[in-house]
Coordinates of C-alpha atoms in Angstrom, one line a residue:
S1 CA -0.3 0.3 0.0
E2 CA 0.7 3.1 0.2
N3 CA 1.2 3.6 3.4
R4 CA 3.6 1.3 3.3
L5 CA 5.8 2.7 0.8
W6 CA 5.9 5.4 2.9
F7 CA 7.4 4.8 6.1
I8 CA 9.6 2.6 3.9
G9 CA 10.3 5.6 2.4
V10 CA 10.8 7.3 6.0
L11 CA 13.2 4.7 7.2
L12 CA 15.7 5.3 3.8
V13 CA 14.9 9.4 5.2
G14 CA 17.0 8.2 8.6
V15 CA 19.4 6.1 7.0
L16 CA 20.1 9.4 4.2
Y17 CA 21.4 11.3 7.5
N18 CA 23.5 9.6 8.6
T19 CA 25.6 10.1 6.0
H20 CA 26.6 13.3 4.0
T21 CA 25.1 16.5 5.4
S22 CA 25.5 19.0 2.4
T23 CA 23.1 15.2 0.7
M24 CA 20.7 15.3 3.3
I25 CA 20.1 19.8 2.8
A26 CA 19.8 18.9 -0.7
F27 CA 17.5 15.9 -0.3
G28 CA 15.5 18.3 2.5
V29 CA 15.2 20.7 0.4
S30 CA 13.7 19.6 -3.0
A31 CA 11.1 18.0 -0.3
A32 CA 9.8 20.5 0.6
T33 CA 9.7 22.1 -2.8
L34 CA 8.0 19.1 -4.0
S35 CA 5.4 19.2 -0.8
F36 CA 4.6 22.9 -1.9
V37 CA 5.1 21.9 -6.3
L38 CA 3.0 19.0 -6.2
H39 CA 0.1 19.6 -2.8
E40 CA 2.0 17.1 -1.4
P41 CA 2.6 18.0 2.4
R42 CA 4.4 13.8 2.4
F43 CA 7.5 14.7 1.0
I44 CA 8.4 18.1 4.0
I45 CA 7.3 14.7 7.0
A46 CA 9.0 12.6 5.7
V47 CA 12.2 14.5 6.1
V48 CA 10.8 15.4 9.5
V49 CA 9.7 12.5 10.9
G50 CA 12.7 10.8 9.7
L51 CA 15.4 12.4 11.8
P52 CA 14.3 10.7 15.3
V53 CA 14.6 7.6 13.1
A54 CA 17.7 8.6 12.5
V55 CA 18.8 9.6 15.8
V56 CA 17.1 5.8 16.5
I57 CA 19.3 4.3 14.1
S58 CA 23.1 5.9 15.1
G59 CA 22.0 4.7 19.1
G60 CA 22.1 8.0 19.7
Y61 CA 25.1 9.1 18.3
Y62 CA 23.1 11.2 16.4
L63 CA 22.4 14.0 18.3
R64 CA 26.1 14.3 18.6
V65 CA 26.3 15.0 15.0
V66 CA 23.4 17.7 15.1
M67 CA 25.7 19.6 18.2
N68 CA 28.6 19.7 16.2
H69 CA 26.8 20.9 12.3
L70 CA 24.8 24.3 15.4
H71 CA 28.8 24.0 16.6
A72 CA 30.1 25.1 12.8
A73 CA 27.0 26.9 11.8
R74 CA 27.3 29.5 14.5
F75 CA 31.3 29.2 14.1
W76 CA 30.8 30.8 10.3
L77 CA 27.6 32.8 10.8
R78 CA 30.5 35.1 12.9
N79 CA 33.2 34.4 10.0
V80 CA 31.1 34.3 7.1
A81 CA 33.0 37.4 5.7
Y82 CA 35.9 35.1 5.8
T83 CA 34.7 32.0 4.0
R84 CA 37.6 30.2 2.3
A85 CA 39.9 33.4 3.0
H86 CA 43.5 33.6 3.3
Q87 CA 44.4 32.1 6.7
I88 CA 47.5 34.5 6.9
E89 CA 46.8 37.7 3.4
D90 CA 43.3 38.3 4.7
S91 CA 43.9 38.6 9.2
P92 CA 43.6 41.5 10.4
L93 CA 47.1 41.5 11.8
F94 CA 48.4 42.1 8.5
S95 CA 48.0 43.7 5.5
T96 CA 46.3 42.4 3.8
R97 CA 46.6 41.6 -0.2
N98 CA 43.2 43.8 -1.2
G99 CA 45.2 46.5 0.2
G100 CA 42.6 47.3 3.1
S101 CA 42.6 45.7 6.9
G102 CA 39.3 43.6 6.2
P103 CA 38.7 40.2 4.5
S104 CA 40.1 40.0 0.6
S105 CA 36.3 38.5 -1.0
G106 CA 39.0 35.0 -1.7
L107 CA 36.3 33.0 -3.4
Y108 CA 33.6 35.4 -3.7
R109 CA 35.4 37.7 -6.3
S110 CA 32.9 38.1 -8.4
R111 CA 29.7 37.2 -9.4
L112 CA 30.1 36.2 -13.5
S113 CA 32.4 33.6 -12.1
L114 CA 30.3 32.8 -9.0
A115 CA 27.7 31.8 -11.4
V116 CA 29.8 30.0 -14.6
R117 CA 30.7 28.1 -11.1
V118 CA 27.3 27.1 -10.2
L119 CA 26.2 26.1 -14.3
G120 CA 29.9 25.0 -14.5
E121 CA 29.1 21.8 -12.3
N122 CA 25.9 20.9 -14.3
P123 CA 26.0 22.3 -17.9
F124 CA 23.2 20.1 -18.5
I125 CA 20.3 22.2 -16.2
L126 CA 21.2 25.3 -18.8
A127 CA 18.7 23.0 -21.1
L128 CA 16.5 22.2 -18.2
L129 CA 16.0 25.7 -17.9
V130 CA 14.3 25.9 -21.2
T131 CA 12.1 23.0 -20.5
P132 CA 8.1 22.8 -19.8
P133 CA 8.0 20.6 -16.7
P134 CA 7.4 16.8 -18.3
P135 CA 3.9 15.7 -18.4
N136 CA 5.4 12.2 -17.4
V137 CA 5.0 12.5 -12.8
W138 CA 8.6 10.7 -12.2
A139 CA 10.3 13.4 -14.5
A140 CA 8.0 16.1 -13.1
H141 CA 9.6 15.3 -9.9
M142 CA 12.5 15.0 -11.2
Y143 CA 12.6 18.0 -12.9
W144 CA 11.5 20.3 -9.4
W145 CA 13.4 18.6 -8.0
A146 CA 16.3 19.3 -10.6
I147 CA 15.0 23.0 -10.2
A148 CA 15.2 23.1 -6.5
I149 CA 19.0 22.8 -6.3
L150 CA 19.4 25.3 -9.0
A151 CA 18.0 27.1 -6.9
W152 CA 19.0 26.5 -3.5
S153 CA 23.0 26.5 -5.2
L154 CA 22.3 30.3 -6.0
L155 CA 20.6 30.4 -2.5
T156 CA 24.1 29.3 -0.7
T157 CA 26.6 31.0 -3.5
F158 CA 24.7 34.6 -3.2
G159 CA 22.5 34.9 -0.1
G160 CA 25.2 36.3 2.2
P161 CA 25.1 34.4 5.6
L162 CA 23.4 31.1 3.8
R163 CA 27.2 30.6 2.9
I164 CA 27.8 29.2 5.9
L165 CA 25.7 26.3 4.7
G166 CA 27.7 25.7 0.9
P167 CA 29.8 26.5 -1.4
G168 CA 26.3 26.4 -3.1
F169 CA 28.0 24.7 -6.2
H170 CA 28.8 22.1 -4.2
Y171 CA 25.4 21.4 -3.8
M172 CA 24.8 21.0 -8.2
K173 CA 25.9 16.8 -8.5
A174 CA 22.7 16.4 -6.3
S175 CA 20.9 17.8 -9.9
V176 CA 23.0 16.0 -12.3
F177 CA 20.2 13.1 -11.8
P178 CA 17.1 14.5 -11.6
T179 CA 17.8 17.0 -15.0
A180 CA 19.8 13.7 -16.5
Y181 CA 16.1 12.1 -16.2
A182 CA 14.2 14.8 -17.0
L183 CA 15.7 15.9 -19.8
A184 CA 16.2 12.3 -21.5
V185 CA 11.8 11.5 -21.0
T186 CA 11.8 15.5 -22.9
V187 CA 14.2 14.6 -25.1
N188 CA 12.0 10.9 -25.5
I189 CA 9.0 12.8 -25.8
T190 CA 9.7 14.5 -28.9
E191 CA 11.0 12.0 -30.7
G192 CA 14.8 13.3 -32.0
A193 CA 12.6 16.5 -33.0
L194 CA 14.3 19.6 -34.4
S195 CA 13.8 21.9 -30.8
L196 CA 15.2 24.5 -28.5
V197 CA 15.1 21.9 -25.8
G198 CA 17.0 19.8 -28.4
L199 CA 19.8 22.9 -28.9
T200 CA 20.2 23.8 -26.0
L201 CA 20.8 20.0 -24.9
L202 CA 24.2 19.8 -28.0
F203 CA 25.1 23.2 -26.3
S204 CA 25.1 21.9 -22.6
M205 CA 26.8 18.7 -23.9
I206 CA 29.9 21.0 -25.1
L207 CA 29.9 23.4 -22.4
S208 CA 30.1 19.6 -20.3
F209 CA 33.0 18.8 -22.3
A210 CA 34.3 22.3 -22.0
A211 CA 33.9 22.6 -18.4
L212 CA 35.6 19.3 -17.3
A213 CA 38.7 20.3 -19.5
Y214 CA 39.2 23.6 -17.4
F215 CA 38.4 21.9 -14.1
Y216 CA 41.5 19.3 -14.6
R217 CA 43.7 22.3 -15.6
V218 CA 42.6 24.6 -12.9
M219 CA 43.8 21.2 -10.0
A220 CA 46.6 20.9 -12.1
R221 CA 48.2 24.7 -11.8
R222 CA 46.7 24.2 -8.3
A223 CA 49.8 25.3 -5.2
T224 CA 48.4 26.1 -1.8
E225 CA 44.9 25.4 -2.5
H226 CA 43.4 21.3 -2.3
T227 CA 45.6 20.0 -5.2
A228 CA 44.6 16.4 -7.2
Q229 CA 46.6 14.4 -5.0
T230 CA 48.9 14.7 -2.3
P231 CA 52.1 17.1 -3.3
P232 CA 55.6 14.6 -3.0
D233 CA 57.3 17.0 -1.6
L234 CA 54.7 17.1 1.3
A235 CA 54.8 13.3 1.9
E236 CA 58.8 13.1 1.6
A237 CA 58.4 16.7 4.3
A238 CA 56.5 14.2 6.5
G239 CA 58.2 11.4 6.5
Y240 CA 60.7 13.1 7.5
M241 CA 59.4 14.3 10.4
R242 CA 58.0 11.0 11.6
R243 CA 62.4 10.8 12.1
L244 CA 62.3 14.3 14.1
P245 CA 62.1 14.0 18.7
G246 CA 59.1 16.2 20.0
G247 CA 55.5 15.7 19.0
R248 CA 54.3 18.8 18.0
V249 CA 54.1 20.6 14.6
L250 CA 52.4 23.4 13.0
V251 CA 51.5 23.9 9.6
L252 CA 50.2 25.9 6.5
P253 CA 49.1 25.8 4.5
S254 CA 46.8 24.0 7.0
M255 CA 44.8 21.9 4.7
Y256 CA 48.1 20.0 5.0
A257 CA 47.5 19.4 8.7
D258 CA 45.7 15.9 8.5
F259 CA 48.0 15.0 6.3
V260 CA 52.0 15.4 8.2
A261 CA 49.4 14.1 11.6
Y262 CA 49.2 11.3 10.0
N263 CA 52.2 10.6 7.9
A264 CA 54.7 12.2 10.3
S265 CA 53.0 10.7 14.0
K266 CA 53.0 14.6 15.3
S267 CA 50.2 16.2 16.5
V268 CA 50.0 19.5 15.5
V269 CA 47.9 22.6 16.0
W270 CA 44.1 21.8 14.2
G271 CA 40.8 21.2 15.4
G272 CA 38.3 22.4 13.2
H273 CA 36.8 18.6 12.2
S274 CA 33.6 18.6 15.6
G275 CA 33.2 19.5 19.0
N276 CA 32.7 23.6 19.7
L277 CA 35.4 25.5 17.7
S278 CA 35.5 29.3 20.1
R279 CA 38.9 28.8 20.8
F280 CA 39.8 27.8 16.9
E281 CA 38.9 31.0 16.2
E282 CA 41.1 32.5 17.6
F283 CA 43.6 30.4 14.6
Y284 CA 40.8 29.9 10.9
P285 CA 39.7 31.3 9.2
V286 CA 42.2 33.9 9.3
L287 CA 44.9 34.1 12.5
R288 CA 44.3 36.5 14.9
R289 CA 47.3 36.3 17.1
P290 CA 50.3 36.4 16.7
L291 CA 52.1 33.0 15.6
S292 CA 54.1 32.9 18.5
Y293 CA 50.7 32.9 20.7
F294 CA 50.3 29.3 19.5
V295 CA 54.2 28.4 19.3
E296 CA 54.6 28.9 23.3
R297 CA 50.4 27.9 24.3
Y298 CA 50.7 24.7 22.9
D299 CA 54.3 23.9 23.3
V300 CA 55.5 23.6 19.7
D301 CA 58.0 21.9 18.4
Y302 CA 58.3 22.2 14.7
L303 CA 56.5 24.5 11.5
L304 CA 56.0 23.2 8.5
L305 CA 55.2 26.1 5.8
D306 CA 54.9 25.7 2.1
H307 CA 56.6 28.9 0.9
A308 CA 54.2 28.9 -1.9
Y309 CA 52.0 29.6 0.9
V310 CA 53.7 31.7 3.2
T311 CA 57.1 32.2 4.2
P312 CA 58.8 33.4 8.1
E313 CA 59.4 36.2 7.3
R314 CA 55.5 36.8 6.3
L315 CA 55.3 34.8 9.5
G316 CA 56.8 37.2 11.5
V317 CA 59.4 34.7 13.1
A318 CA 62.3 34.2 10.7
D319 CA 64.8 34.6 13.9
A320 CA 62.6 32.1 15.9
V321 CA 63.4 29.1 14.5
S322 CA 66.3 27.5 12.2
T323 CA 65.4 25.8 9.4
L324 CA 65.9 22.0 9.1
D325 CA 65.2 20.9 5.9
R326 CA 63.9 22.0 2.3
F327 CA 61.4 20.1 0.0
G328 CA 60.2 22.0 -3.1
S329 CA 58.7 24.1 -1.7
I330 CA 58.2 22.7 1.4
A331 CA 60.4 23.8 4.7
V332 CA 61.0 22.0 7.6
Y333 CA 61.8 24.9 10.8
E334 CA 62.3 23.6 14.0
F335 CA 61.8 26.9 17.1
V336 CA 64.5 27.9 18.4
R337 CA 63.4 29.1 22.3
P338 CA 65.7 30.5 24.8
E339 CA 67.0 27.8 26.6
A340 CA 67.6 25.9 23.6
A341 CA 70.9 25.0 21.4
V342 CA 71.6 26.8 17.9
E343 CA 71.9 24.0 16.8
P344 CA 69.1 21.8 14.4
T345 CA 67.9 18.5 15.7
A346 CA 69.6 15.6 14.0
P347 CA 67.6 14.1 10.7
D348 CA 68.5 10.3 12.3
F349 CA 67.4 11.3 15.9
V350 CA 64.3 8.4 16.8
A351 CA 61.7 10.4 19.4
R352 CA 61.3 7.7 22.1
H353 CA 57.5 8.8 22.8
T354 CA 55.4 9.5 19.7
P355 CA 52.0 11.4 20.4
S356 CA 49.3 9.5 18.8
A357 CA 48.7 12.3 15.8
G358 CA 45.9 14.4 16.0
S359 CA 44.3 17.4 17.4
E360 CA 46.0 20.0 19.8
M361 CA 43.3 23.1 19.9
A362 CA 39.5 20.7 19.2

């Protein structure tokens, strides 16, 4: 019966809650849209009822997940102006790269480029925009699903505080399947006849190949942001640090912190994954205190820097560190304290006790 299928759907929604956050948000937006457009409240009711089901399925663990989401939301509401900012160049402690005392635009640099980025995640959405809602029931549902995701992606890209739930273009991947389904049904109904939908579909296909080519080009050229693969120099530096005594390291850019923690078996000054982020806020998304503060507070032994990202001189610690080794653009430094010897630590020493990899801030 329909009711039995609906209850099965609620159970599946509970499972979905326990998977990926942005996927669940996209699903909730789509369900709310379908309830509004089709005047069918069971879609949004399934999302609401699915929440306690998710808690039961997880044995209560999902309540902790929700609390962590609330901590993250509050953190980014306070720091939305620094979304995807450069941790050093956009710091109020430094002269920012845009010449002022506030953050540069970071990822949100141009409305046109952002719109292109959103559409580049699913160029076929252009064909859907010139397609009327299909008469087929399933295709109509898919149509509004895709439209809802597009609207949500735009809102979380250009919607100011809503950016805490973005970057919006990440949601567009959830629109790929419903877009393909709705367009396939539409093309099948027209039986391949020449139409505006067909021409736009062809144009979207060309844009799709262009977007893929551009994506691979950008990923191949990135040096200080998320890269397509682990930089070999970073892997070599982490292996070197694994043989060093001492257990605490500060890593910049911070995206390398988890890799260094695991591969160098060192504790890192990091902690943006879960829990209350109030202590983390002085370190990220921009430095709000001098680097020396973190070195003293967390008793940091080493500094690992990607010189393509920042240098000791820029950080104001050039006189406080001694170079241990250099691996391409990756440099490993030791902090020299007044009571410590000036000579760098020999790389062949093995730590008597290596702390478990993890965060020193969370």
